[in-house]
mmCIF file of C-alpha atoms and ligand atoms in Angstrom:
data_model
loop_
_atom_site.group_PDB
_atom_site.id
_atom_site.type_symbol
_atom_site.label_atom_id
_atom_site.label_comp_id
_atom_site.label_asym_id
_atom_site.label_seq_id
_atom_site.Cartn_x
_atom_site.Cartn_y
_atom_site.Cartn_z
ATOM 1 C CA MET A 59 0.000 0.000 0.000
ATOM 2 C CA ARG A 60 1.225 3.465 -0.756
ATOM 3 C CA LYS A 61 1.806 5.615 2.251
ATOM 4 C CA ILE A 62 -0.339 8.334 0.766
ATOM 5 C CA ILE A 63 -3.841 6.936 1.006
ATOM 6 C CA TYR A 64 -6.072 7.442 -1.981
ATOM 7 C CA ILE A 65 -9.356 8.897 -0.909
ATOM 8 C CA CYS A 66 -12.193 9.349 -3.353
ATOM 9 C CA MET A 67 -15.136 11.544 -2.438
ATOM 10 C CA ILE A 68 -16.920 12.756 -5.563
ATOM 11 C CA GLY A 69 -13.472 13.058 -7.027
ATOM 12 C CA ILE A 70 -12.346 15.883 -4.836
ATOM 13 C CA ILE A 71 -10.892 15.871 -1.389
ATOM 14 C CA ALA A 72 -9.263 18.788 0.253
ATOM 15 C CA LEU A 73 -6.554 18.063 2.775
ATOM 16 C CA SER A 74 -5.226 20.755 4.986
ATOM 17 C CA PHE A 75 -1.796 20.381 6.480
ATOM 18 C CA THR A 76 -1.508 22.865 9.293
ATOM 19 C CA ALA A 77 1.903 24.082 10.328
ATOM 20 C CA CYS A 78 2.539 23.775 14.003
ATOM 21 C CA ALA A 79 3.367 27.160 15.457
ATOM 22 C CA GLY A 80 6.384 26.936 17.675
ATOM 23 C CA ASN A 81 7.695 23.758 15.983
ATOM 24 C CA THR A 82 11.387 23.704 16.787
ATOM 25 C CA ASN A 83 12.206 22.336 13.297
ATOM 26 C CA SER A 84 10.680 25.387 11.618
ATOM 27 C CA GLU A 85 13.140 27.593 9.874
ATOM 28 C CA MET A 86 10.517 30.302 9.586
ATOM 29 C CA SER A 87 7.564 30.956 11.845
ATOM 30 C CA PRO A 88 4.069 31.404 10.372
ATOM 31 C CA GLU A 89 4.313 35.089 11.288
ATOM 32 C CA GLU A 90 7.655 35.473 9.510
ATOM 33 C CA CYS A 91 6.224 33.647 6.524
ATOM 34 C CA ALA A 92 3.196 35.944 6.406
ATOM 35 C CA GLN A 93 5.434 38.957 6.713
ATOM 36 C CA LYS A 94 7.750 37.859 3.920
ATOM 37 C CA TYR A 95 5.142 36.584 1.434
ATOM 38 C CA GLY A 96 2.021 38.548 2.389
ATOM 39 C CA SER A 97 0.297 35.426 3.762
ATOM 40 C CA ASN A 98 1.475 32.038 5.002
ATOM 41 C CA VAL A 99 -1.287 30.122 3.183
ATOM 42 C CA LEU A 100 -0.561 28.273 -0.080
ATOM 43 C CA LYS A 101 -3.389 26.608 -1.984
ATOM 44 C CA ILE A 102 -2.412 23.823 -4.387
ATOM 45 C CA CYS A 103 -4.422 21.818 -6.913
ATOM 46 C CA ASN A 104 -2.617 18.636 -7.978
ATOM 47 C CA TRP A 105 -3.312 15.094 -9.201
ATOM 48 C CA GLY A 106 -3.970 12.291 -6.714
ATOM 49 C CA GLU A 107 -0.994 10.126 -5.679
ATOM 50 C CA TYR A 108 1.363 12.744 -7.014
ATOM 51 C CA VAL A 109 3.466 14.092 -4.172
ATOM 52 C CA GLY A 110 6.289 12.762 -2.010
ATOM 53 C CA GLU A 111 5.623 11.529 1.477
ATOM 54 C CA ASN A 112 7.246 14.491 3.252
ATOM 55 C CA VAL A 113 7.256 17.122 0.506
ATOM 56 C CA ILE A 114 4.342 19.165 1.822
ATOM 57 C CA SER A 115 5.135 18.846 5.521
ATOM 58 C CA ASP A 116 8.808 19.724 4.926
ATOM 59 C CA PHE A 117 7.795 22.808 2.953
ATOM 60 C CA GLU A 118 5.453 23.837 5.738
ATOM 61 C CA LYS A 119 8.191 23.406 8.343
ATOM 62 C CA LYS A 120 10.833 25.215 6.347
ATOM 63 C CA PHE A 121 8.697 28.206 5.420
ATOM 64 C CA GLY A 122 6.191 28.360 8.302
ATOM 65 C CA ALA A 123 3.499 27.856 5.667
ATOM 66 C CA LYS A 124 0.067 26.294 5.788
ATOM 67 C CA VAL A 125 -0.627 24.305 2.629
ATOM 68 C CA ILE A 126 -4.155 23.565 1.479
ATOM 69 C CA TYR A 127 -3.823 20.657 -0.932
ATOM 70 C CA GLU A 128 -6.686 19.640 -3.219
ATOM 71 C CA TYR A 129 -6.844 16.714 -5.610
ATOM 72 C CA CYS A 130 -7.979 16.898 -9.207
ATOM 73 C CA TYR A 131 -8.248 13.748 -11.273
ATOM 74 C CA SER A 132 -8.276 15.340 -14.713
ATOM 75 C CA ASN A 133 -7.058 18.383 -16.580
ATOM 76 C CA GLU A 134 -10.636 19.192 -17.483
ATOM 77 C CA MET A 135 -11.581 19.250 -13.813
ATOM 78 C CA MET A 136 -8.619 21.521 -13.073
ATOM 79 C CA TYR A 137 -9.729 23.846 -15.870
ATOM 80 C CA THR A 138 -13.329 23.959 -14.636
ATOM 81 C CA LYS A 139 -12.184 24.910 -11.155
ATOM 82 C CA LEU A 140 -9.926 27.670 -12.432
ATOM 83 C CA ALA A 141 -12.465 28.969 -14.949
ATOM 84 C CA SER A 142 -15.164 29.128 -12.281
ATOM 85 C CA GLY A 143 -12.956 31.550 -10.372
ATOM 86 C CA GLU A 144 -11.652 29.200 -7.714
ATOM 87 C CA SER A 145 -8.311 30.542 -6.587
ATOM 88 C CA TYR A 146 -5.175 28.397 -6.391
ATOM 89 C CA ASP A 147 -1.589 29.533 -5.929
ATOM 90 C CA ILE A 148 -0.250 26.457 -7.739
ATOM 91 C CA ALA A 149 -1.891 24.078 -10.197
ATOM 92 C CA VAL A 150 -0.232 21.185 -12.041
ATOM 93 C CA PRO A 151 -1.952 20.723 -15.418
ATOM 94 C CA SER A 152 -0.584 18.786 -18.389
ATOM 95 C CA GLU A 153 0.967 20.400 -21.440
ATOM 96 C CA TYR A 154 -2.194 20.607 -23.593
ATOM 97 C CA MET A 155 -4.107 22.250 -20.765
ATOM 98 C CA ILE A 156 -1.236 24.664 -20.166
ATOM 99 C CA GLU A 157 -1.550 25.690 -23.833
ATOM 100 C CA ARG A 158 -5.231 26.403 -23.280
ATOM 101 C CA LEU A 159 -4.658 28.304 -20.023
ATOM 102 C CA ILE A 160 -1.995 30.455 -21.704
ATOM 103 C CA THR A 161 -4.268 31.174 -24.690
ATOM 104 C CA GLU A 162 -7.114 32.124 -22.384
ATOM 105 C CA ASP A 163 -4.819 34.396 -20.367
ATOM 106 C CA MET A 164 -5.413 32.503 -17.125
ATOM 107 C CA LEU A 165 -1.774 32.208 -15.986
ATOM 108 C CA GLN A 166 0.833 34.536 -14.520
ATOM 109 C CA LYS A 167 4.253 34.873 -16.088
ATOM 110 C CA LEU A 168 6.816 33.401 -13.704
ATOM 111 C CA ASP A 169 9.417 35.624 -12.096
ATOM 112 C CA LYS A 170 12.524 33.565 -12.831
ATOM 113 C CA SER A 171 14.626 35.563 -10.376
ATOM 114 C CA LEU A 172 12.630 33.729 -7.675
ATOM 115 C CA ILE A 173 13.254 30.289 -9.214
ATOM 116 C CA PRO A 174 17.053 29.875 -9.317
ATOM 117 C CA ASN A 175 16.643 26.086 -9.098
ATOM 118 C CA GLU A 176 15.312 26.097 -12.662
ATOM 119 C CA LYS A 177 18.922 25.293 -13.505
ATOM 120 C CA ASN A 178 18.327 21.808 -12.033
ATOM 121 C CA LEU A 179 15.935 20.868 -14.852
ATOM 122 C CA LEU A 180 16.766 18.155 -17.356
ATOM 123 C CA ASP A 181 17.773 19.715 -20.665
ATOM 124 C CA ASN A 182 14.915 18.112 -22.579
ATOM 125 C CA LEU A 183 12.383 19.801 -20.275
ATOM 126 C CA LYS A 184 13.673 23.298 -20.937
ATOM 127 C CA ASP A 185 11.961 25.445 -23.538
ATOM 128 C CA PRO A 186 9.051 23.064 -24.310
ATOM 129 C CA ASP A 187 6.715 23.529 -27.311
ATOM 130 C CA TYR A 188 3.702 24.007 -25.072
ATOM 131 C CA ASP A 189 5.367 26.922 -23.234
ATOM 132 C CA PRO A 190 8.434 28.189 -25.105
ATOM 133 C CA GLY A 191 11.022 29.527 -22.654
ATOM 134 C CA ASN A 192 9.096 28.082 -19.667
ATOM 135 C CA ILE A 193 7.522 31.506 -19.302
ATOM 136 C CA TYR A 194 4.444 30.210 -17.460
ATOM 137 C CA SER A 195 5.316 26.730 -16.265
ATOM 138 C CA ILE A 196 7.998 24.603 -14.648
ATOM 139 C CA PRO A 197 7.892 20.799 -15.127
ATOM 140 C CA TYR A 198 6.784 18.679 -12.188
ATOM 141 C CA PHE A 199 6.733 15.132 -13.634
ATOM 142 C CA TRP A 200 6.789 13.625 -17.107
ATOM 143 C CA GLY A 201 6.220 10.226 -18.660
ATOM 144 C CA ASN A 202 4.311 7.904 -20.976
ATOM 145 C CA PHE A 203 1.010 6.110 -21.031
ATOM 146 C CA GLY A 204 1.255 2.341 -21.459
ATOM 147 C CA ILE A 205 -0.013 -1.101 -20.474
ATOM 148 C CA VAL A 206 0.753 -2.849 -17.190
ATOM 149 C CA TYR A 207 0.235 -6.609 -17.482
ATOM 150 C CA ASN A 208 0.682 -9.711 -15.392
ATOM 151 C CA LYS A 209 3.348 -11.754 -17.167
ATOM 152 C CA ASN A 210 2.002 -15.000 -15.699
ATOM 153 C CA ASN A 211 -1.314 -14.570 -17.483
ATOM 154 C CA VAL A 212 -0.474 -12.421 -20.508
ATOM 155 C CA PRO A 213 2.446 -13.656 -22.638
ATOM 156 C CA LYS A 214 5.036 -10.930 -23.248
ATOM 157 C CA ASP A 215 5.358 -11.787 -26.963
ATOM 158 C CA ASP A 216 1.619 -11.575 -27.374
ATOM 159 C CA ILE A 217 1.256 -8.126 -25.851
ATOM 160 C CA GLU A 218 4.301 -6.827 -27.677
ATOM 161 C CA GLU A 219 2.876 -8.082 -30.949
ATOM 162 C CA LYS A 220 -0.670 -6.873 -30.351
ATOM 163 C CA GLY A 221 -0.119 -3.655 -28.356
ATOM 164 C CA TYR A 222 -3.474 -1.972 -27.722
ATOM 165 C CA GLU A 223 -5.275 -4.688 -29.679
ATOM 166 C CA ILE A 224 -4.797 -6.876 -26.586
ATOM 167 C CA LEU A 225 -7.712 -4.858 -25.169
ATOM 168 C CA ARG A 226 -9.984 -6.700 -27.623
ATOM 169 C CA ASP A 227 -8.596 -10.179 -26.971
ATOM 170 C CA ARG A 228 -11.535 -12.117 -25.502
ATOM 171 C CA ARG A 229 -9.226 -14.185 -23.296
ATOM 172 C CA TYR A 230 -8.926 -11.103 -21.089
ATOM 173 C CA LYS A 231 -12.591 -10.220 -20.894
ATOM 174 C CA GLY A 232 -13.350 -8.844 -17.424
ATOM 175 C CA ARG A 233 -9.612 -8.713 -16.636
ATOM 176 C CA ILE A 234 -8.960 -5.144 -17.806
ATOM 177 C CA TYR A 235 -8.753 -1.695 -16.211
ATOM 178 C CA ILE A 236 -9.042 1.430 -18.353
ATOM 179 C CA TYR A 237 -7.974 4.800 -16.964
ATOM 180 C CA ASP A 238 -10.991 7.089 -16.981
ATOM 181 C CA LEU A 239 -9.634 10.113 -18.860
ATOM 182 C CA GLU A 240 -11.176 10.980 -22.194
ATOM 183 C CA ARG A 241 -8.118 12.424 -23.962
ATOM 184 C CA ASP A 242 -5.993 9.427 -22.988
ATOM 185 C CA ALA A 243 -8.572 6.728 -23.687
ATOM 186 C CA PHE A 244 -9.118 8.231 -27.133
ATOM 187 C CA ALA A 245 -5.370 8.619 -27.593
ATOM 188 C CA ILE A 246 -4.847 4.856 -27.430
ATOM 189 C CA ALA A 247 -7.723 4.267 -29.852
ATOM 190 C CA PHE A 248 -6.254 6.831 -32.265
ATOM 191 C CA LYS A 249 -2.846 5.183 -32.002
ATOM 192 C CA GLU A 250 -4.260 1.695 -32.519
ATOM 193 C CA LEU A 251 -5.965 2.937 -35.682
ATOM 194 C CA GLY A 252 -2.834 4.710 -36.937
ATOM 195 C CA TYR A 253 -4.160 8.238 -36.387
ATOM 196 C CA SER A 254 -2.709 11.244 -34.576
ATOM 197 C CA ILE A 255 -3.830 11.774 -30.992
ATOM 198 C CA ASN A 256 -4.440 15.399 -32.012
ATOM 199 C CA THR A 257 -6.612 14.646 -35.030
ATOM 200 C CA GLU A 258 -9.520 16.932 -35.848
ATOM 201 C CA SER A 259 -10.955 14.602 -38.492
ATOM 202 C CA GLU A 260 -14.569 13.706 -37.845
ATOM 203 C CA LYS A 261 -14.098 10.298 -39.476
ATOM 204 C CA GLU A 262 -11.047 9.468 -37.346
ATOM 205 C CA ILE A 263 -12.765 10.579 -34.156
ATOM 206 C CA ASN A 264 -15.738 8.440 -35.085
ATOM 207 C CA ASP A 265 -13.538 5.411 -35.829
ATOM 208 C CA ALA A 266 -11.858 5.791 -32.432
ATOM 209 C CA TYR A 267 -15.253 6.100 -30.775
ATOM 210 C CA ASN A 268 -16.378 2.851 -32.408
ATOM 211 C CA TRP A 269 -13.155 1.098 -31.348
ATOM 212 C CA LEU A 270 -13.649 2.134 -27.727
ATOM 213 C CA LEU A 271 -17.311 1.197 -27.944
ATOM 214 C CA ASP A 272 -16.350 -2.267 -29.123
ATOM 215 C CA VAL A 273 -13.897 -2.662 -26.229
ATOM 216 C CA ASN A 274 -16.597 -1.544 -23.827
ATOM 217 C CA ASN A 275 -19.266 -3.816 -25.247
ATOM 218 C CA THR A 276 -17.188 -6.953 -25.627
ATOM 219 C CA MET A 277 -14.542 -6.842 -22.899
ATOM 220 C CA ASP A 278 -16.344 -5.628 -19.797
ATOM 221 C CA PRO A 279 -13.520 -3.275 -18.732
ATOM 222 C CA ALA A 280 -13.517 -1.484 -15.366
ATOM 223 C CA TYR A 281 -13.051 2.292 -15.620
ATOM 224 C CA VAL A 282 -10.832 3.558 -12.832
ATOM 225 C CA THR A 283 -8.577 6.356 -11.699
ATOM 226 C CA ASP A 284 -5.885 6.076 -9.047
ATOM 227 C CA GLU A 285 -7.412 3.049 -7.309
ATOM 228 C CA VAL A 286 -5.876 1.096 -10.207
ATOM 229 C CA ILE A 287 -2.436 1.575 -8.618
ATOM 230 C CA ASP A 288 -3.039 -0.546 -5.525
ATOM 231 C CA ALA A 289 -5.335 -2.889 -7.470
ATOM 232 C CA MET A 290 -2.564 -3.782 -9.938
ATOM 233 C CA ALA A 291 0.062 -3.891 -7.184
ATOM 234 C CA ASN A 292 -2.223 -6.513 -5.583
ATOM 235 C CA GLY A 293 -2.585 -8.366 -8.893
ATOM 236 C CA GLU A 294 -6.344 -7.925 -9.077
ATOM 237 C CA LYS A 295 -6.556 -7.891 -12.889
ATOM 238 C CA ASP A 296 -4.255 -8.855 -15.759
ATOM 239 C CA ILE A 297 -4.143 -5.691 -17.858
ATOM 240 C CA ALA A 298 -4.348 -1.972 -17.070
ATOM 241 C CA LEU A 299 -3.820 1.180 -19.082
ATOM 242 C CA MET A 300 -1.659 3.271 -16.783
ATOM 243 C CA TRP A 301 0.687 6.206 -16.532
ATOM 244 C CA GLY A 302 4.358 5.265 -16.488
ATOM 245 C CA GLY A 303 4.941 6.611 -12.985
ATOM 246 C CA ASP A 304 2.037 4.731 -11.460
ATOM 247 C CA ALA A 305 3.236 1.691 -13.394
ATOM 248 C CA ALA A 306 6.790 2.106 -12.048
ATOM 249 C CA TYR A 307 5.375 1.939 -8.548
ATOM 250 C CA VAL A 308 3.313 -1.176 -9.391
ATOM 251 C CA LEU A 309 6.366 -2.896 -10.903
ATOM 252 C CA SER A 310 8.426 -2.063 -7.825
ATOM 253 C CA GLN A 311 5.760 -3.734 -5.626
ATOM 254 C CA ASN A 312 4.760 -6.765 -7.663
ATOM 255 C CA LYS A 313 7.362 -8.742 -9.570
ATOM 256 C CA ASP A 314 4.709 -10.388 -11.772
ATOM 257 C CA MET A 315 3.844 -7.050 -13.342
ATOM 258 C CA CYS A 316 5.482 -5.707 -16.499
ATOM 259 C CA PHE A 317 5.049 -2.572 -18.579
ATOM 260 C CA CYS A 318 4.609 -2.385 -22.328
ATOM 261 C CA ILE A 319 4.663 0.816 -24.342
ATOM 262 C CA PRO A 320 2.950 -0.337 -27.529
ATOM 263 C CA LYS A 321 4.617 -0.184 -30.897
ATOM 264 C CA GLN A 322 1.585 1.711 -32.246
ATOM 265 C CA GLY A 323 2.911 4.707 -30.280
ATOM 266 C CA THR A 324 1.770 6.438 -27.137
ATOM 267 C CA VAL A 325 1.373 9.699 -25.279
ATOM 268 C CA LEU A 326 4.410 11.522 -23.917
ATOM 269 C CA PHE A 327 3.130 13.879 -21.233
ATOM 270 C CA PHE A 328 4.537 16.767 -19.227
ATOM 271 C CA ASP A 329 2.766 17.975 -16.090
ATOM 272 C CA ALA A 330 4.014 21.341 -14.931
ATOM 273 C CA MET A 331 3.512 23.831 -12.110
ATOM 274 C CA VAL A 332 1.725 27.057 -13.008
ATOM 275 C CA ILE A 333 0.538 30.082 -11.040
ATOM 276 C CA PRO A 334 -3.008 31.036 -12.039
ATOM 277 C CA LYS A 335 -3.841 34.718 -12.651
ATOM 278 C CA ASN A 336 -6.038 34.928 -9.561
ATOM 279 C CA ALA A 337 -3.522 33.286 -7.166
ATOM 280 C CA GLU A 338 -3.658 34.904 -3.749
ATOM 281 C CA ASN A 339 -0.067 34.194 -2.766
ATOM 282 C CA PRO A 340 2.107 34.239 -5.911
ATOM 283 C CA LYS A 341 5.280 34.964 -3.928
ATOM 284 C CA LEU A 342 4.962 31.848 -1.818
ATOM 285 C CA ALA A 343 3.954 29.964 -4.991
ATOM 286 C CA HIS A 344 7.297 30.893 -6.573
ATOM 287 C CA GLU A 345 9.031 29.666 -3.406
ATOM 288 C CA PHE A 346 7.146 26.363 -3.710
ATOM 289 C CA ILE A 347 8.155 25.918 -7.356
ATOM 290 C CA ASN A 348 11.764 26.605 -6.449
ATOM 291 C CA TYR A 349 11.516 24.161 -3.522
ATOM 292 C CA ILE A 350 10.100 21.361 -5.713
ATOM 293 C CA LEU A 351 13.187 21.641 -7.917
ATOM 294 C CA THR A 352 15.549 21.013 -4.992
ATOM 295 C CA TYR A 353 17.288 17.640 -4.880
ATOM 296 C CA ASP A 354 15.535 16.572 -1.663
ATOM 297 C CA ALA A 355 11.981 17.442 -2.677
ATOM 298 C CA SER A 356 12.447 16.009 -6.190
ATOM 299 C CA MET A 357 13.929 12.819 -4.772
ATOM 300 C CA ASP A 358 11.086 12.382 -2.262
ATOM 301 C CA ASN A 359 8.538 13.013 -5.031
ATOM 302 C CA SER A 360 9.921 10.380 -7.398
ATOM 303 C CA LEU A 361 10.773 7.837 -4.705
ATOM 304 C CA THR A 362 7.247 8.005 -3.313
ATOM 305 C CA VAL A 363 5.167 8.017 -6.478
ATOM 306 C CA GLY A 364 7.392 6.593 -9.232
ATOM 307 C CA TYR A 365 7.096 9.356 -11.824
ATOM 308 C CA ALA A 366 10.102 10.603 -13.762
ATOM 309 C CA SER A 367 11.777 13.536 -12.061
ATOM 310 C CA PRO A 368 12.356 16.830 -13.876
ATOM 311 C CA ASN A 369 15.502 17.244 -11.746
ATOM 312 C CA LYS A 370 18.499 15.989 -13.765
ATOM 313 C CA LYS A 371 20.494 14.694 -10.804
ATOM 314 C CA VAL A 372 17.513 12.854 -9.316
ATOM 315 C CA PHE A 373 16.447 11.421 -12.680
ATOM 316 C CA ASP A 374 19.963 10.191 -13.429
ATOM 317 C CA GLU A 375 20.419 8.685 -9.971
ATOM 318 C CA LEU A 376 17.096 6.859 -9.866
ATOM 319 C CA SER A 377 17.323 5.491 -13.396
ATOM 320 C CA GLY A 378 21.053 4.759 -13.230
ATOM 321 C CA GLU A 379 22.753 1.590 -12.017
ATOM 322 C CA GLY A 380 21.911 0.983 -8.357
ATOM 323 C CA GLY A 381 19.015 3.460 -8.465
ATOM 324 C CA LYS A 382 15.553 2.424 -7.274
ATOM 325 C CA TYR A 383 14.167 2.461 -10.838
ATOM 326 C CA TYR A 384 17.229 1.072 -12.635
ATOM 327 C CA GLY A 385 15.911 -1.174 -15.406
ATOM 328 C CA ASN A 386 12.296 -0.226 -14.571
ATOM 329 C CA GLU A 387 11.059 0.607 -18.048
ATOM 330 C CA ALA A 388 7.989 2.367 -16.700
ATOM 331 C CA TYR A 389 10.067 5.035 -14.929
ATOM 332 C CA ILE A 390 12.163 6.062 -17.890
ATOM 333 C CA PRO A 391 9.971 7.752 -20.497
ATOM 334 C CA ARG A 392 10.397 6.605 -24.097
ATOM 335 C CA GLN A 393 11.748 9.484 -26.136
ATOM 336 C CA GLY A 394 12.257 9.953 -29.822
ATOM 337 C CA TYR A 395 9.993 7.126 -31.072
ATOM 338 C CA TYR A 396 8.369 8.411 -34.239
ATOM 339 C CA LYS A 397 4.850 7.295 -33.380
ATOM 340 C CA ASP A 398 4.733 8.860 -29.907
ATOM 341 C CA GLU A 399 3.043 12.226 -29.556
ATOM 342 C CA VAL A 400 2.408 15.022 -27.097
ATOM 343 C CA LYS A 401 -1.191 16.186 -26.728
ATOM 344 C CA HIS A 402 -2.095 19.661 -27.920
ATOM 345 C CA ASP A 403 -5.067 21.781 -27.055
ATOM 346 C CA ASN A 404 -7.618 21.363 -29.794
ATOM 347 C CA GLU A 405 -11.112 22.811 -29.713
ATOM 348 C CA VAL A 406 -12.626 20.048 -31.858
ATOM 349 C CA LEU A 407 -11.373 17.271 -29.583
ATOM 350 C CA ARG A 408 -12.194 19.256 -26.485
ATOM 351 C CA LYS A 409 -15.852 19.535 -27.462
ATOM 352 C CA LYS A 410 -16.369 16.066 -28.924
ATOM 353 C CA LEU A 411 -14.418 13.707 -26.708
ATOM 354 C CA SER A 412 -16.096 14.564 -23.481
ATOM 355 C CA ASP A 413 -19.565 13.678 -24.906
ATOM 356 C CA LEU A 414 -18.338 10.608 -26.755
ATOM 357 C CA TRP A 415 -16.476 9.263 -23.735
ATOM 358 C CA ILE A 416 -19.645 9.462 -21.614
ATOM 359 C CA LYS A 417 -21.473 7.593 -24.392
ATOM 360 C CA VAL A 418 -18.796 4.870 -24.499
ATOM 361 C CA LYS A 419 -18.929 4.261 -20.779
ATOM 362 C CA SER A 420 -22.730 4.214 -20.624
ATOM 363 C CA SER A 421 -23.305 2.075 -23.742
HETATM 364 C C1 N2P B 297 -2.181 9.967 -11.488
HETATM 365 C C2 N2P B 297 -1.420 11.086 -12.045
HETATM 366 C C3 N2P B 297 -1.645 11.190 -13.491
HETATM 367 C C4 N2P B 297 -0.882 12.259 -14.076
HETATM 368 N N1 N2P B 297 -1.652 9.479 -10.269
HETATM 369 C C5 N2P B 297 -0.936 12.257 -15.563
HETATM 370 N N2 N2P B 297 -0.907 13.504 -16.104
#
């Protein structure tokens, strides 16, 4: 079991970690924090199972801060919260949502003089297409989408040959988990059919819809979010579509589990920290971004949840010989494969996929 317990209550749970005034480990008192940053409260919106065991409490101790930490389980949910005026100091959307938030003028430009640890980033995460120059965002985790499978029940050769088509192999009926995110579920259908995950073609979207419909109607899949992590670590089903980081954790817990990134291509994603326009404590938000890029916080993050670190030293150590994720193919994102793609914001997909995904799941 992960130490961070997954709690699901209509998808959203707010946890408040209150700094203990007078804590002897504090480097800054809450009063000093409030004086320096204007307030000692920092409100964060992040994915579930996505932060190191001590990352928040250490930040609170070091800066005398009180962190209010809310979970979001999709980019669309994050967007809805921000667009409805809810105020966060930090949010951690994926690249395609960052594109949308920039276009809609919902983010603050970062003050790089407050983020000297930006120098710790891996080279390939600097100056990304979705935010040239990292003007609005600093990477938090990155990785692939792929298939976790139980090697005792699903032959390696078979899954490597079939890729996503394994999801329609009747031998695995009722033995499959599908991650409940519309852009990613459609992405695997697009890839299986040889299309771009960013297609705007009505025919291609319709073909992908029919493919997913067929999987739904013939294979009896279970649609899940983060509960899939412990379920696969416990070997409850044979096949699961999962994020690389969650998969890395599963593989580190259960030696029967393997990870396959299909030859049809997959999603390469980048989740990054942004400061929304209406943030109430942007100064402390900059401090948090800088803190996440430290060796200790980055190490705790990746060690706890298994996602690839944006911090070069941490990434190299964990994936290198002797590192916790050495040889763990789920931790190290596949780069440079010609069929892999990064999602882009696209109005056509945005409008259609949400409706079609509901139809798939309720068919
Ligand atoms: C789930 C985190 C998913 C992040 N634990 C993918 N962007």
